[in-house]
Tab-separated table of C-alpha atoms in Angstrom:
chain	number	residue	atom	x	y	z
A	145	MET	CA	-52.319	31.776	-24.988
A	146	ASN	CA	-52.940	32.603	-28.720
A	147	ASP	CA	-54.694	30.627	-31.208
A	148	GLN	CA	-51.452	28.750	-32.506
A	149	THR	CA	-50.464	27.929	-28.993
A	150	LEU	CA	-53.641	26.330	-28.614
A	151	HIS	CA	-53.747	24.667	-31.948
A	152	ASN	CA	-49.910	23.218	-31.021
A	153	TRP	CA	-51.052	21.775	-27.759
A	154	HIS	CA	-54.062	20.273	-29.332
A	155	ASP	CA	-51.952	18.524	-31.938
A	156	ALA	CA	-49.229	17.429	-29.998
A	157	ILE	CA	-51.177	15.861	-27.146
A	158	GLU	CA	-53.389	14.257	-29.446
A	159	ALA	CA	-50.630	12.841	-31.180
A	160	ALA	CA	-49.503	11.209	-27.735
A	161	LEU	CA	-53.048	9.246	-26.912
A	162	ASP	CA	-53.095	5.427	-27.291
A	163	GLY	CA	-56.442	6.011	-29.153
A	164	HIS	CA	-58.364	3.721	-26.885
A	165	VAL	CA	-58.410	4.566	-23.413
A	166	LEU	CA	-57.896	8.307	-24.297
A	167	ARG	CA	-59.137	9.516	-27.866
A	168	ARG	CA	-59.723	13.183	-28.189
A	169	VAL	CA	-58.427	16.221	-26.539
A	170	ARG	CA	-60.025	19.560	-25.706
A	171	VAL	CA	-57.356	22.580	-24.994
A	172	LEU	CA	-58.755	25.572	-23.115
A	173	THR	CA	-57.303	29.071	-22.633
A	174	GLU	CA	-58.554	29.506	-19.327
A	175	THR	CA	-61.162	27.438	-16.852
A	176	GLY	CA	-62.450	27.383	-13.254
A	177	SER	CA	-61.780	23.494	-13.231
A	178	THR	CA	-60.699	21.405	-15.687
A	179	GLN	CA	-62.699	18.202	-13.821
A	180	ASP	CA	-65.897	20.322	-14.198
A	181	ALA	CA	-65.004	21.232	-17.842
A	182	ALA	CA	-64.433	17.585	-18.854
A	183	PHE	CA	-67.566	16.425	-17.127
A	184	ALA	CA	-69.865	19.070	-19.249
A	185	ALA	CA	-68.122	18.501	-22.260
A	186	ALA	CA	-67.860	14.252	-22.145
A	187	THR	CA	-70.846	12.041	-23.469
A	188	GLU	CA	-68.515	9.144	-23.521
A	189	PRO	CA	-65.166	8.045	-22.139
A	190	GLY	CA	-61.981	8.928	-23.948
A	191	LEU	CA	-61.961	12.848	-23.515
A	192	VAL	CA	-58.849	14.773	-22.279
A	193	VAL	CA	-59.422	18.472	-21.002
A	194	VAL	CA	-56.080	20.792	-20.437
A	195	ALA	CA	-56.372	24.463	-19.464
A	196	GLY	CA	-53.447	27.090	-19.880
A	197	ARG	CA	-54.581	28.576	-16.529
A	198	GLN	CA	-57.096	27.120	-14.110
A	199	THR	CA	-58.584	29.421	-11.536
A	200	CYS	CA	-60.408	27.205	-9.049
A	201	GLY	CA	-58.862	24.014	-9.241
A	202	ARG	CA	-59.285	21.575	-6.399
A	203	GLY	CA	-57.616	18.707	-5.149
A	204	ARG	CA	-58.481	15.978	-2.436
A	205	LEU	CA	-60.591	16.620	0.587
A	206	GLY	CA	-61.891	19.886	-1.068
A	207	ARG	CA	-58.416	21.601	-1.108
A	208	ALA	CA	-57.636	24.086	-3.411
A	209	TRP	CA	-54.930	23.461	-6.161
A	210	GLN	CA	-52.878	26.404	-7.196
A	211	SER	CA	-52.738	25.902	-11.177
A	212	ASP	CA	-51.542	29.386	-12.822
A	213	ASP	CA	-49.803	29.574	-16.209
A	214	SER	CA	-46.843	27.831	-14.731
A	215	GLY	CA	-48.311	24.103	-14.143
A	216	VAL	CA	-50.386	21.367	-15.734
A	217	ALA	CA	-53.635	21.080	-15.311
A	218	MET	CA	-55.174	18.020	-17.043
A	219	SER	CA	-58.463	15.848	-16.555
A	220	CYS	CA	-59.361	12.732	-18.369
A	221	VAL	CA	-62.632	10.874	-18.673
A	222	ILE	CA	-62.739	7.347	-18.779
A	223	SER	CA	-65.238	4.346	-17.517
A	224	VAL	CA	-66.132	3.465	-14.174
A	225	PRO	CA	-64.928	0.218	-13.607
A	226	HIS	CA	-67.540	-2.393	-13.826
A	227	ASP	CA	-66.741	-4.005	-10.792
A	228	ALA	CA	-66.803	-1.721	-7.953
A	229	ARG	CA	-63.995	-3.670	-6.062
A	230	GLN	CA	-61.537	-2.514	-8.867
A	231	ALA	CA	-62.252	1.426	-8.091
A	232	TRP	CA	-58.786	1.258	-5.846
A	233	ARG	CA	-56.955	1.063	-9.345
A	234	LEU	CA	-58.033	4.691	-10.616
A	235	PRO	CA	-55.987	6.773	-7.902
A	236	ILE	CA	-53.400	4.571	-7.822
A	237	ALA	CA	-52.570	4.450	-11.526
A	238	ALA	CA	-52.996	8.217	-11.854
A	239	GLY	CA	-50.462	8.759	-9.232
A	240	LEU	CA	-47.896	6.255	-10.863
A	241	ALA	CA	-48.846	8.125	-14.155
A	242	ALA	CA	-47.903	11.504	-12.687
A	243	ALA	CA	-44.762	10.231	-11.034
A	244	SER	CA	-43.832	8.547	-14.456
A	245	ALA	CA	-43.953	12.050	-16.067
A	246	CYS	CA	-42.063	13.592	-13.476
A	247	ASP	CA	-39.444	10.980	-13.525
A	248	GLU	CA	-39.012	11.431	-17.761
A	249	ALA	CA	-38.967	15.373	-17.044
A	250	LEU	CA	-36.114	14.829	-14.626
A	251	GLY	CA	-34.284	12.601	-16.623
A	252	ARG	CA	-35.361	9.393	-14.890
A	253	ARG	CA	-34.515	10.342	-11.418
A	254	ARG	CA	-37.169	8.428	-9.315
A	255	CYS	CA	-40.068	10.391	-7.817
A	256	ARG	CA	-41.779	8.743	-4.999
A	257	VAL	CA	-45.500	8.256	-4.236
A	258	ARG	CA	-47.662	9.311	-0.875
A	259	TRP	CA	-50.463	7.403	-0.160
A	260	PRO	CA	-52.859	7.348	-2.072
A	261	ASN	CA	-51.552	9.264	-5.069
A	262	ASP	CA	-49.569	12.642	-4.183
A	263	VAL	CA	-46.151	12.842	-6.089
A	264	ILE	CA	-42.993	13.619	-4.170
A	265	GLU	CA	-39.649	14.614	-5.235
A	266	PRO	CA	-36.855	12.175	-5.488
A	267	ASP	CA	-34.647	13.215	-2.343
A	268	ALA	CA	-36.819	15.090	0.327
A	269	GLN	CA	-40.744	15.357	0.891
A	270	ARG	CA	-41.994	18.597	-1.005
A	271	LYS	CA	-44.752	17.706	-3.504
A	272	LEU	CA	-44.205	17.844	-7.298
A	273	ALA	CA	-48.100	16.648	-8.167
A	274	GLY	CA	-51.424	15.281	-7.093
A	275	ALA	CA	-54.567	13.637	-8.573
A	276	LEU	CA	-58.355	13.745	-7.941
A	277	VAL	CA	-60.464	11.208	-8.774
A	278	GLU	CA	-64.426	11.873	-9.131
A	279	VAL	CA	-67.252	9.725	-10.487
A	280	ARG	CA	-70.418	10.996	-11.986
A	281	SER	CA	-73.040	8.490	-13.209
A	282	ASN	CA	-71.075	6.196	-15.274
A	283	LEU	CA	-67.972	7.997	-16.122
A	284	ALA	CA	-64.834	8.663	-14.110
A	285	CYS	CA	-62.483	11.922	-14.212
A	286	ILE	CA	-58.967	11.770	-13.419
A	287	GLY	CA	-57.726	15.171	-12.620
A	288	ILE	CA	-53.972	15.300	-12.372
A	289	GLY	CA	-51.972	18.768	-11.642
A	290	ILE	CA	-48.207	19.042	-11.915
A	291	ASN	CA	-45.735	21.701	-10.746
A	292	VAL	CA	-43.702	22.552	-13.893
A	293	LEU	CA	-42.401	26.021	-13.959
A	294	GLU	CA	-43.279	27.692	-10.676
A	295	ARG	CA	-40.645	29.354	-8.554
A	296	GLU	CA	-42.716	31.233	-5.926
A	297	TRP	CA	-45.412	29.801	-3.438
A	298	PRO	CA	-47.910	31.386	-1.058
A	299	GLN	CA	-46.735	31.042	2.255
A	300	ASP	CA	-48.861	28.329	3.252
A	301	LEU	CA	-46.908	26.137	0.540
A	302	GLN	CA	-43.475	27.164	1.214
A	303	GLY	CA	-41.198	24.387	1.926
A	304	LEU	CA	-44.262	21.916	1.168
A	305	ALA	CA	-44.248	22.143	-2.751
A	306	VAL	CA	-41.787	22.220	-5.409
A	307	SER	CA	-41.609	22.445	-9.120
A	308	LEU	CA	-39.797	20.186	-11.942
A	309	GLU	CA	-37.912	23.517	-12.980
A	310	ALA	CA	-36.684	24.139	-9.633
A	311	LEU	CA	-35.416	20.502	-9.360
A	312	GLY	CA	-33.461	21.006	-12.636
A	313	SER	CA	-35.921	19.921	-15.345
A	314	THR	CA	-35.711	21.759	-18.826
A	315	SER	CA	-39.288	20.450	-19.842
A	316	SER	CA	-42.152	22.609	-20.545
A	317	ARG	CA	-45.565	22.256	-19.667
A	318	LEU	CA	-46.392	20.565	-23.034
A	319	ASP	CA	-43.795	18.177	-22.919
A	320	VAL	CA	-45.037	17.116	-19.595
A	321	MET	CA	-48.746	16.881	-20.656
A	322	CYS	CA	-47.870	14.663	-23.678
A	323	SER	CA	-45.584	12.296	-21.204
A	324	LEU	CA	-48.571	12.230	-18.886
A	325	ALA	CA	-51.152	11.422	-21.697
A	326	ARG	CA	-48.795	8.418	-22.538
A	327	HIS	CA	-48.588	7.043	-19.264
A	328	LEU	CA	-52.083	7.279	-17.942
A	329	PRO	CA	-53.340	4.692	-20.236
A	330	ARG	CA	-50.639	2.265	-19.659
A	331	CYS	CA	-51.126	2.759	-15.842
A	332	LEU	CA	-54.793	2.011	-16.225
A	333	GLN	CA	-53.934	-1.233	-18.223
A	334	THR	CA	-51.495	-2.465	-15.990
A	335	PRO	CA	-52.545	-5.794	-14.228
A	336	ASP	CA	-53.654	-5.538	-10.715
A	337	HIS	CA	-50.418	-7.306	-9.466
A	338	ASP	CA	-48.123	-5.294	-11.358
A	339	LEU	CA	-49.833	-1.905	-10.377
A	340	ILE	CA	-49.515	-2.723	-6.613
A	341	LYS	CA	-45.745	-3.496	-7.155
A	342	TYR	CA	-44.693	-0.566	-9.008
A	343	TRP	CA	-47.005	1.416	-6.679
A	344	ARG	CA	-45.075	0.062	-3.529
A	345	GLU	CA	-41.769	0.384	-5.141
A	346	ARG	CA	-42.262	4.079	-4.893
A	347	GLU	CA	-44.466	4.311	-1.635
A	348	MET	CA	-42.702	6.826	1.001
A	349	LEU	CA	-45.281	6.173	4.079
A	350	ILE	CA	-44.335	2.808	5.009
A	351	GLY	CA	-42.067	2.827	8.141
A	352	ARG	CA	-43.221	6.452	8.672
A	353	ARG	CA	-45.312	7.819	11.452
A	354	ALA	CA	-48.635	9.089	10.190
A	355	THR	CA	-52.108	10.187	11.314
A	356	PHE	CA	-55.135	8.771	9.481
A	357	ALA	CA	-58.939	9.683	9.716
A	358	GLN	CA	-61.436	6.929	9.442
A	359	GLY	CA	-65.209	8.644	10.153
A	360	THR	CA	-64.739	10.455	13.325
A	361	ARG	CA	-61.708	8.539	14.514
A	362	ARG	CA	-57.998	9.448	14.238
A	363	VAL	CA	-55.383	7.055	14.381
A	364	SER	CA	-51.644	7.666	14.681
A	365	GLY	CA	-48.822	5.306	14.657
A	366	ILE	CA	-46.170	3.737	12.508
A	367	VAL	CA	-47.323	2.450	9.097
A	368	ARG	CA	-46.269	-0.950	8.580
A	369	GLU	CA	-48.406	-1.893	5.428
A	370	ILE	CA	-50.415	-0.343	2.994
A	371	ASP	CA	-52.468	-2.558	0.639
A	372	PRO	CA	-54.460	-0.045	-1.665
A	373	THR	CA	-56.994	-3.021	-2.195
A	374	GLY	CA	-57.969	-3.264	1.243
A	375	ALA	CA	-55.812	-2.338	4.378
A	376	ILE	CA	-53.595	0.154	6.101
A	377	VAL	CA	-51.489	-1.550	9.149
A	378	ILE	CA	-50.684	0.857	11.828
A	379	ALA	CA	-48.455	0.090	14.979
A	380	LEU	CA	-50.005	2.230	17.664
A	381	ASP	CA	-48.003	3.522	20.345
A	382	ASP	CA	-49.339	1.116	22.813
A	383	GLY	CA	-47.872	-1.774	20.715
A	384	GLN	CA	-51.507	-2.715	19.440
A	385	ILE	CA	-52.008	-3.240	15.826
A	386	GLU	CA	-54.710	-1.259	13.953
A	387	VAL	CA	-56.180	-1.798	10.860
A	388	LEU	CA	-57.935	0.697	8.624
A	389	ASN	CA	-59.874	0.299	5.754
A	390	ALA	CA	-57.802	2.019	2.806
A	391	ALA	CA	-61.222	2.775	0.788
A	392	VAL	CA	-62.292	5.184	3.366
A	393	ALA	CA	-59.286	6.422	5.234
A	394	THR	CA	-57.805	9.654	5.058
A	395	LEU	CA	-54.345	10.882	5.571
A	396	ILE	CA	-54.053	13.627	7.807
A	397	GLU	CA	-50.364	14.492	8.645
A	398	TRP	CA	-47.308	12.495	8.349
A	399	ASP	CA	-43.496	12.921	9.553
């Protein structure tokens, strides 16, 4: 990225911000992790960090997130909710914002979400985007990665990941960043009832077989209900119903 590209990115993304939840932009040519860069630079909420290339991105559960010069890597610093019971809102809002940005890039084709915040292509099960929420002191950092221009994947991601371009989008990385910068504040400020409603309309795990981990236990069965504020309800193979704590359960695999 040259200086002019950096300048163009900065001005375009800054113009897309709401000026309240997100107020400032920092554009990096390259960084190890936009999450780490955002935490290092932020002294207060409202900072957005994007990078032309991210070399050591990370996702949930310590997984690596591939983000070369073909995808979007964006981290947004916001205030930690005053009520800890509202923490569920952050990953749900992040997933919905990423899904909305992908919808926009695909001409309003509706993408789905997979609990808690993966974004899945409209007509199959390949992953388009993901989010990671981390908290340090009184600041939360929402990291979102979106596959935009990628055409080739490592062996372990083939058949599992897809990009917007591969699905027919003509949007640039900057287009997607600006879209994401507009959608995230809106999702973060959406009332609880509506946020859950919009998320459930996109959720793809309900009715499918999945395996979750909770502590040292693994639980497999058909997902009957997911309430992001509280419980995951699973019908076990023996007919029993298992209720998991959505705040601490981890999705391991699914059909």
